[in-house]
Amino acid sequence: VSCSGLNFIDLMVRQGNIDNPPKTPLVPGFECSGIVEALGDSVKGFEIGDRVMAFVNYNAWAEVVCTPVEFVYKIPDDMSFSEAAAFPMNFVTAYMMLFEVANLREGMSVLVHSAGGGVGQAVAQLCSTIPNVTVFGTASSFKHEAIKNSVTHLFDRNADYVQEVKRISTDGVDIVLDCLCGENTGKGLSLLKPLGTYILYGSSNMVTGETKSFFSFAKSWWQVEKVNPIKLYEENKVIAGFSLLNLLFKQNRGGLIKGVMDKLLNLYNTKKIKPVVDSLWALEEVKEAMQRIHDRGNIGKLILDVEKAPTPLMANDSTETSEAGEEEEDHEGDNENKERMPFIQ
């Protein structure tokens, strides 16, 4: 392994906020990039020394991993290992939601939360490959300068985005991508046009910690909209859920994902999409990296770099983030997409 990706789901696993959390001891992580070191006897299409990226059912945060060949993909020659580790989860999730579930077409409109996170940036890039798609995004204000060109309309995460969207588009939007859950479920459904699609793909409001108490967890849970099928019928609305990990590892749809990866790699090779890497971290710095995700400070993807040595602490760096999460606190920060020095409070 050269690099591994950090995702908001990793925080949820750590806190036990998922169905059937795994037993410890456990090596976390679901995606990585590196070089093929050994092959199973019947493996075709790969050779020792190939540069690859892969989905892993846990265990990705390690120096060596073993995963079935159906979850492994060759890396384009001009893609770095850090980009490759930032590619599979975010872009496959974004592509599947937009094109397989919601059937994005020319002239549609999309609302995406956490527009500065890894999935949010992937959604914005994929929307730009279809003519005349309007993208509404929410993000912490300190991220706006860095991501303002990736979305059509950008709102502060604390603003009343329902009213802001309706002021611009009276009828609402065609697609809502919700990684927050809680009260945002009802808000998202209320914004849908007739024949619009709401997709829940995360529940970052359910994550607890230093800035999220159990009581806020309970409040978020009770704020989840109770869906009435008759109301969906009357209003011509679609509500859906999407979990890439369940699709891969529980529902055996690796072949479907392979086809999506082929399309995504073609888009990468034609320079239509490119992973946004927020920062690189040594394995020893995983605690601080996860804190950055928890605090919603990242723009793009956080990467664990196996070869990277721990860096000296820089107390002037902000520790905010989101990969599939609601932004937490507004900080003035450096908005450029570059490697950042880790910070421990």
XYZ file of C-alpha atoms in Angstrom:
345
model
C 0.000 0.000 0.000
C 1.192 3.488 -0.856
C -1.839 5.560 0.226
C -5.214 5.015 1.895
C -8.308 7.199 1.934
C -10.062 8.572 5.008
C -13.847 8.832 4.827
C -16.572 10.035 7.140
C -17.807 6.449 7.393
C -14.520 5.652 9.179
C -15.580 7.987 12.007
C -18.970 6.315 12.177
C -17.306 2.892 12.383
C -14.999 4.117 15.143
C -17.933 5.419 17.175
C -20.140 2.392 16.524
C -22.767 4.466 14.700
C -23.383 1.827 12.023
C -25.432 -1.345 11.858
C -23.519 -4.365 13.162
C -20.250 -2.587 13.981
C -17.243 -4.890 13.607
C -15.576 -6.452 16.615
C -12.179 -5.232 17.726
C -9.271 -5.606 17.186
C -9.836 -4.009 13.805
C -7.836 -2.291 11.068
C -10.127 0.425 9.584
C -10.260 1.793 6.048
C -12.072 0.867 2.835
C -9.902 2.099 -0.055
C -6.225 2.250 -0.921
C -3.684 2.496 -3.731
C -0.337 0.803 -4.205
C 1.620 -1.831 -6.107
C 0.662 -5.475 -6.667
C 3.002 -7.637 -4.607
C 1.405 -11.076 -5.064
C -1.406 -12.706 -7.046
C -3.826 -15.533 -6.395
C -3.353 -18.606 -8.604
C -6.358 -17.887 -10.830
C -5.977 -14.091 -11.102
C -5.952 -12.783 -14.664
C -5.346 -9.290 -16.003
C -2.858 -8.145 -13.370
C 0.869 -8.617 -12.904
C 3.230 -8.138 -9.979
C 4.381 -4.525 -10.040
C 1.132 -3.093 -11.454
C -0.006 0.236 -9.977
C -3.533 -0.288 -8.668
C -6.299 1.126 -6.484
C -8.752 -1.046 -4.609
C -11.801 -1.281 -2.392
C -11.134 -3.259 0.789
C -13.712 -4.561 3.271
C -11.821 -2.966 6.192
C -8.024 -3.288 6.660
C -7.055 -0.533 4.166
C -5.041 1.478 6.723
C -2.082 -0.872 6.560
C 1.203 -1.448 4.744
C -0.084 -4.602 2.998
C -3.670 -5.608 2.166
C -5.338 -8.561 0.455
C -8.588 -8.079 -1.465
C -10.532 -9.996 -4.159
C -9.512 -9.145 -7.718
C -13.000 -7.827 -8.566
C -12.356 -4.838 -6.274
C -8.992 -3.902 -7.865
C -8.457 -1.421 -10.731
C -5.365 -0.286 -12.614
C -4.255 3.306 -12.061
C -3.818 5.571 -15.121
C -0.168 6.414 -15.804
C -0.515 10.095 -14.892
C -2.551 9.526 -11.698
C -0.589 9.720 -8.450
C -1.027 7.211 -5.624
C -2.605 9.913 -3.443
C -5.109 10.786 -6.177
C -5.836 7.081 -6.674
C -6.605 6.629 -2.967
C -8.965 9.622 -3.200
C -10.751 8.308 -6.278
C -12.855 5.141 -5.750
C -15.185 5.885 -2.819
C -15.954 9.506 -3.670
C -16.344 9.286 -7.423
C -18.189 5.953 -7.556
C -20.609 7.183 -4.875
C -21.190 10.462 -6.722
C -21.569 8.768 -10.125
C -23.942 6.058 -8.910
C -26.208 8.559 -7.152
C -26.328 11.031 -10.030
C -26.590 8.686 -12.991
C -27.751 5.264 -11.766
C -30.249 6.353 -9.087
C -31.337 9.905 -9.989
C -30.850 9.732 -13.804
C -29.184 13.154 -14.106
C -29.815 14.760 -17.502
C -29.212 18.046 -19.287
C -30.845 21.076 -17.669
C -31.475 19.496 -14.253
C -30.629 20.994 -10.847
C -28.855 19.350 -7.901
C -28.489 20.287 -4.221
C -25.460 18.794 -2.476
C -24.445 19.336 1.155
C -20.818 19.532 2.275
C -19.868 20.792 -1.174
C -16.232 21.152 -0.062
C -15.853 17.498 0.951
C -14.620 14.622 -1.169
C -18.056 13.466 -2.358
C -19.268 17.052 -2.770
C -16.357 17.929 -5.030
C -16.851 14.718 -7.038
C -20.554 15.542 -7.479
C -19.740 19.052 -8.698
C -17.187 17.762 -11.211
C -19.511 15.079 -12.583
C -22.374 17.572 -12.897
C -20.087 19.752 -15.029
C -19.845 16.919 -17.593
C -23.571 17.351 -18.405
C -24.766 20.562 -20.154
C -26.666 23.198 -18.181
C -26.787 21.428 -14.803
C -27.304 23.857 -11.914
C -25.529 22.857 -8.693
C -26.595 24.302 -5.335
C -24.096 23.617 -2.553
C -23.812 24.230 1.188
C -20.469 24.586 2.978
C -18.795 26.501 5.804
C -18.080 30.072 4.783
C -14.293 29.663 5.092
C -14.418 27.135 2.219
C -16.378 29.329 -0.177
C -13.446 31.052 -1.848
C -11.777 27.721 -2.628
C -14.842 25.963 -4.047
C -16.940 28.822 -5.445
C -16.076 27.934 -9.045
C -17.128 24.289 -8.677
C -20.817 24.994 -7.958
C -23.376 27.383 -9.440
C -24.820 28.706 -6.170
C -23.039 28.339 -2.823
C -24.678 28.915 0.564
C -23.297 29.055 4.081
C -24.153 25.890 5.962
C -25.806 28.000 8.699
C -28.065 29.841 6.257
C -31.679 28.905 5.572
C -30.749 27.104 2.369
C -34.366 26.082 1.650
C -35.378 29.714 1.239
C -32.159 30.540 -0.618
C -32.766 27.768 -3.160
C -36.434 28.689 -3.608
C -35.497 32.339 -4.127
C -33.382 31.270 -7.127
C -35.491 28.306 -8.281
C -39.126 28.699 -7.236
C -39.988 25.086 -8.066
C -37.022 23.677 -6.120
C -34.501 21.165 -7.474
C -34.521 17.838 -9.328
C -32.009 15.998 -7.115
C -31.106 16.327 -3.416
C -28.009 14.471 -2.163
C -28.110 14.328 1.640
C -25.173 13.174 3.770
C -26.438 14.916 6.909
C -29.796 13.308 7.763
C -31.656 14.669 10.786
C -33.823 17.701 10.053
C -32.282 17.973 6.579
C -34.325 14.973 5.412
C -37.578 16.923 5.621
C -35.968 20.043 4.174
C -34.581 18.088 1.239
C -37.907 16.436 0.461
C -39.653 19.812 0.600
C -37.253 21.177 -2.049
C -37.923 18.452 -4.624
C -39.693 19.274 -7.855
C -42.338 16.803 -9.067
C -40.490 13.664 -10.268
C -37.463 14.784 -8.242
C -35.238 12.368 -6.319
C -33.960 12.663 -2.740
C -31.018 10.352 -1.920
C -29.705 9.739 1.606
C -26.112 8.517 1.489
C -24.824 9.356 4.953
C -25.849 10.523 8.400
C -23.008 12.672 9.671
C -25.348 14.477 12.060
C -25.334 11.210 14.021
C -21.607 11.417 14.800
C -20.816 12.323 18.379
C -17.582 13.535 19.940
C -16.059 16.601 21.492
C -18.389 18.880 19.574
C -21.262 16.400 19.170
C -22.922 15.105 22.323
C -25.179 12.096 22.716
C -28.071 14.523 23.142
C -27.391 16.116 19.759
C -27.271 12.580 18.332
C -30.701 11.842 19.805
C -32.061 15.179 18.602
C -30.815 14.512 15.070
C -32.392 11.080 15.079
C -35.799 12.353 16.174
C -35.677 15.105 13.570
C -35.520 12.574 10.724
C -38.617 13.032 8.582
C -41.107 10.167 8.840
C -41.860 9.407 5.204
C -45.493 8.989 4.194
C -45.802 6.873 1.003
C -49.193 8.416 0.175
C -47.631 11.884 0.282
C -44.835 10.714 -2.046
C -47.509 9.431 -4.428
C -49.493 12.660 -4.327
C -46.428 14.882 -4.812
C -44.686 12.672 -7.413
C -41.454 12.452 -5.431
C -38.804 9.743 -5.169
C -36.877 8.931 -1.985
C -33.844 6.646 -2.146
C -30.819 5.518 -0.174
C -27.322 4.676 -1.341
C -24.536 2.753 0.408
C -21.552 1.884 -1.766
C -20.009 -0.427 0.847
C -23.205 -2.476 1.173
C -23.483 -2.642 -2.611
C -19.919 -3.957 -2.866
C -19.544 -6.226 0.123
C -23.066 -7.341 1.078
C -25.029 -7.228 -2.173
C -22.323 -8.553 -4.536
C -22.512 -5.821 -7.148
C -18.774 -5.651 -7.839
C -19.402 -6.170 -11.561
C -21.672 -3.130 -11.716
C -19.063 -1.018 -9.914
C -16.394 -2.218 -12.369
C -18.432 -0.761 -15.239
C -18.801 2.541 -13.370
C -15.055 2.677 -12.660
C -14.344 2.171 -16.377
C -16.524 5.188 -17.195
C -14.931 7.282 -14.439
C -11.387 6.440 -15.523
C -12.307 7.463 -19.071
C -13.523 10.808 -17.701
C -10.238 11.145 -15.776
C -8.143 10.305 -18.837
C -9.997 12.952 -20.861
C -9.355 15.466 -18.048
C -13.047 15.942 -17.242
C -12.615 14.963 -13.551
C -9.736 15.005 -11.055
C -9.669 14.020 -7.367
C -9.161 16.887 -4.915
C -6.631 15.920 -2.213
C -6.876 18.069 0.922
C -3.826 16.810 2.809
C -1.424 13.897 3.342
C -0.876 12.297 6.754
C 1.490 9.678 8.146
C -0.073 6.522 9.600
C 1.079 7.726 13.041
C -1.029 10.886 12.536
C -4.340 9.133 11.917
C -5.819 10.491 15.168
C -5.212 14.075 14.080
C -6.406 13.341 10.537
C -9.670 11.913 11.860
C -10.085 14.961 14.082
C -9.810 17.139 10.969
C -12.633 15.164 9.345
C -14.687 15.302 12.540
C -14.288 19.087 12.726
C -15.193 19.494 9.043
C -12.023 21.323 8.054
C -11.024 19.648 4.791
C -11.519 20.702 1.207
C -11.401 17.417 -0.690
C -9.930 14.155 0.568
C -7.603 13.327 3.455
C -5.013 10.674 2.600
C -2.863 8.417 4.775
C 0.557 8.103 3.102
C 2.431 4.960 4.185
C 5.824 6.433 3.223
C 5.270 9.791 4.905
C 7.125 10.562 8.127
C 5.206 12.380 10.872
C 5.591 16.132 10.417
C 6.369 18.748 13.071
C 3.260 20.284 14.569
C 2.142 23.629 13.235
C -0.170 25.348 15.685
C -1.329 27.925 13.121
C -3.188 25.400 10.955
C -6.948 25.112 11.194
C -8.521 21.783 12.103
C -11.884 21.793 10.358
C -13.572 19.343 7.779
C -16.098 17.114 5.814
C -16.076 14.138 3.562
C -19.641 13.347 3.961
C -20.386 15.623 6.817
C -22.056 18.748 7.980
C -19.566 21.549 8.525
C -19.117 22.233 12.184
C -17.398 25.505 12.966
C -16.402 28.448 10.852
C -12.684 29.163 10.824
C -10.632 31.528 8.818
C -8.192 29.255 7.088
C -5.950 28.639 4.157
C -8.272 27.618 1.339
C -5.703 26.487 -1.164
C -5.664 22.827 -2.152
C -2.258 21.825 -0.856
C -0.644 19.502 1.617
C -1.293 20.820 5.092
C 0.781 20.321 8.205
C -1.128 18.364 10.855
C -2.353 20.137 13.933
C -3.131 18.838 17.408
C -5.150 20.980 19.769
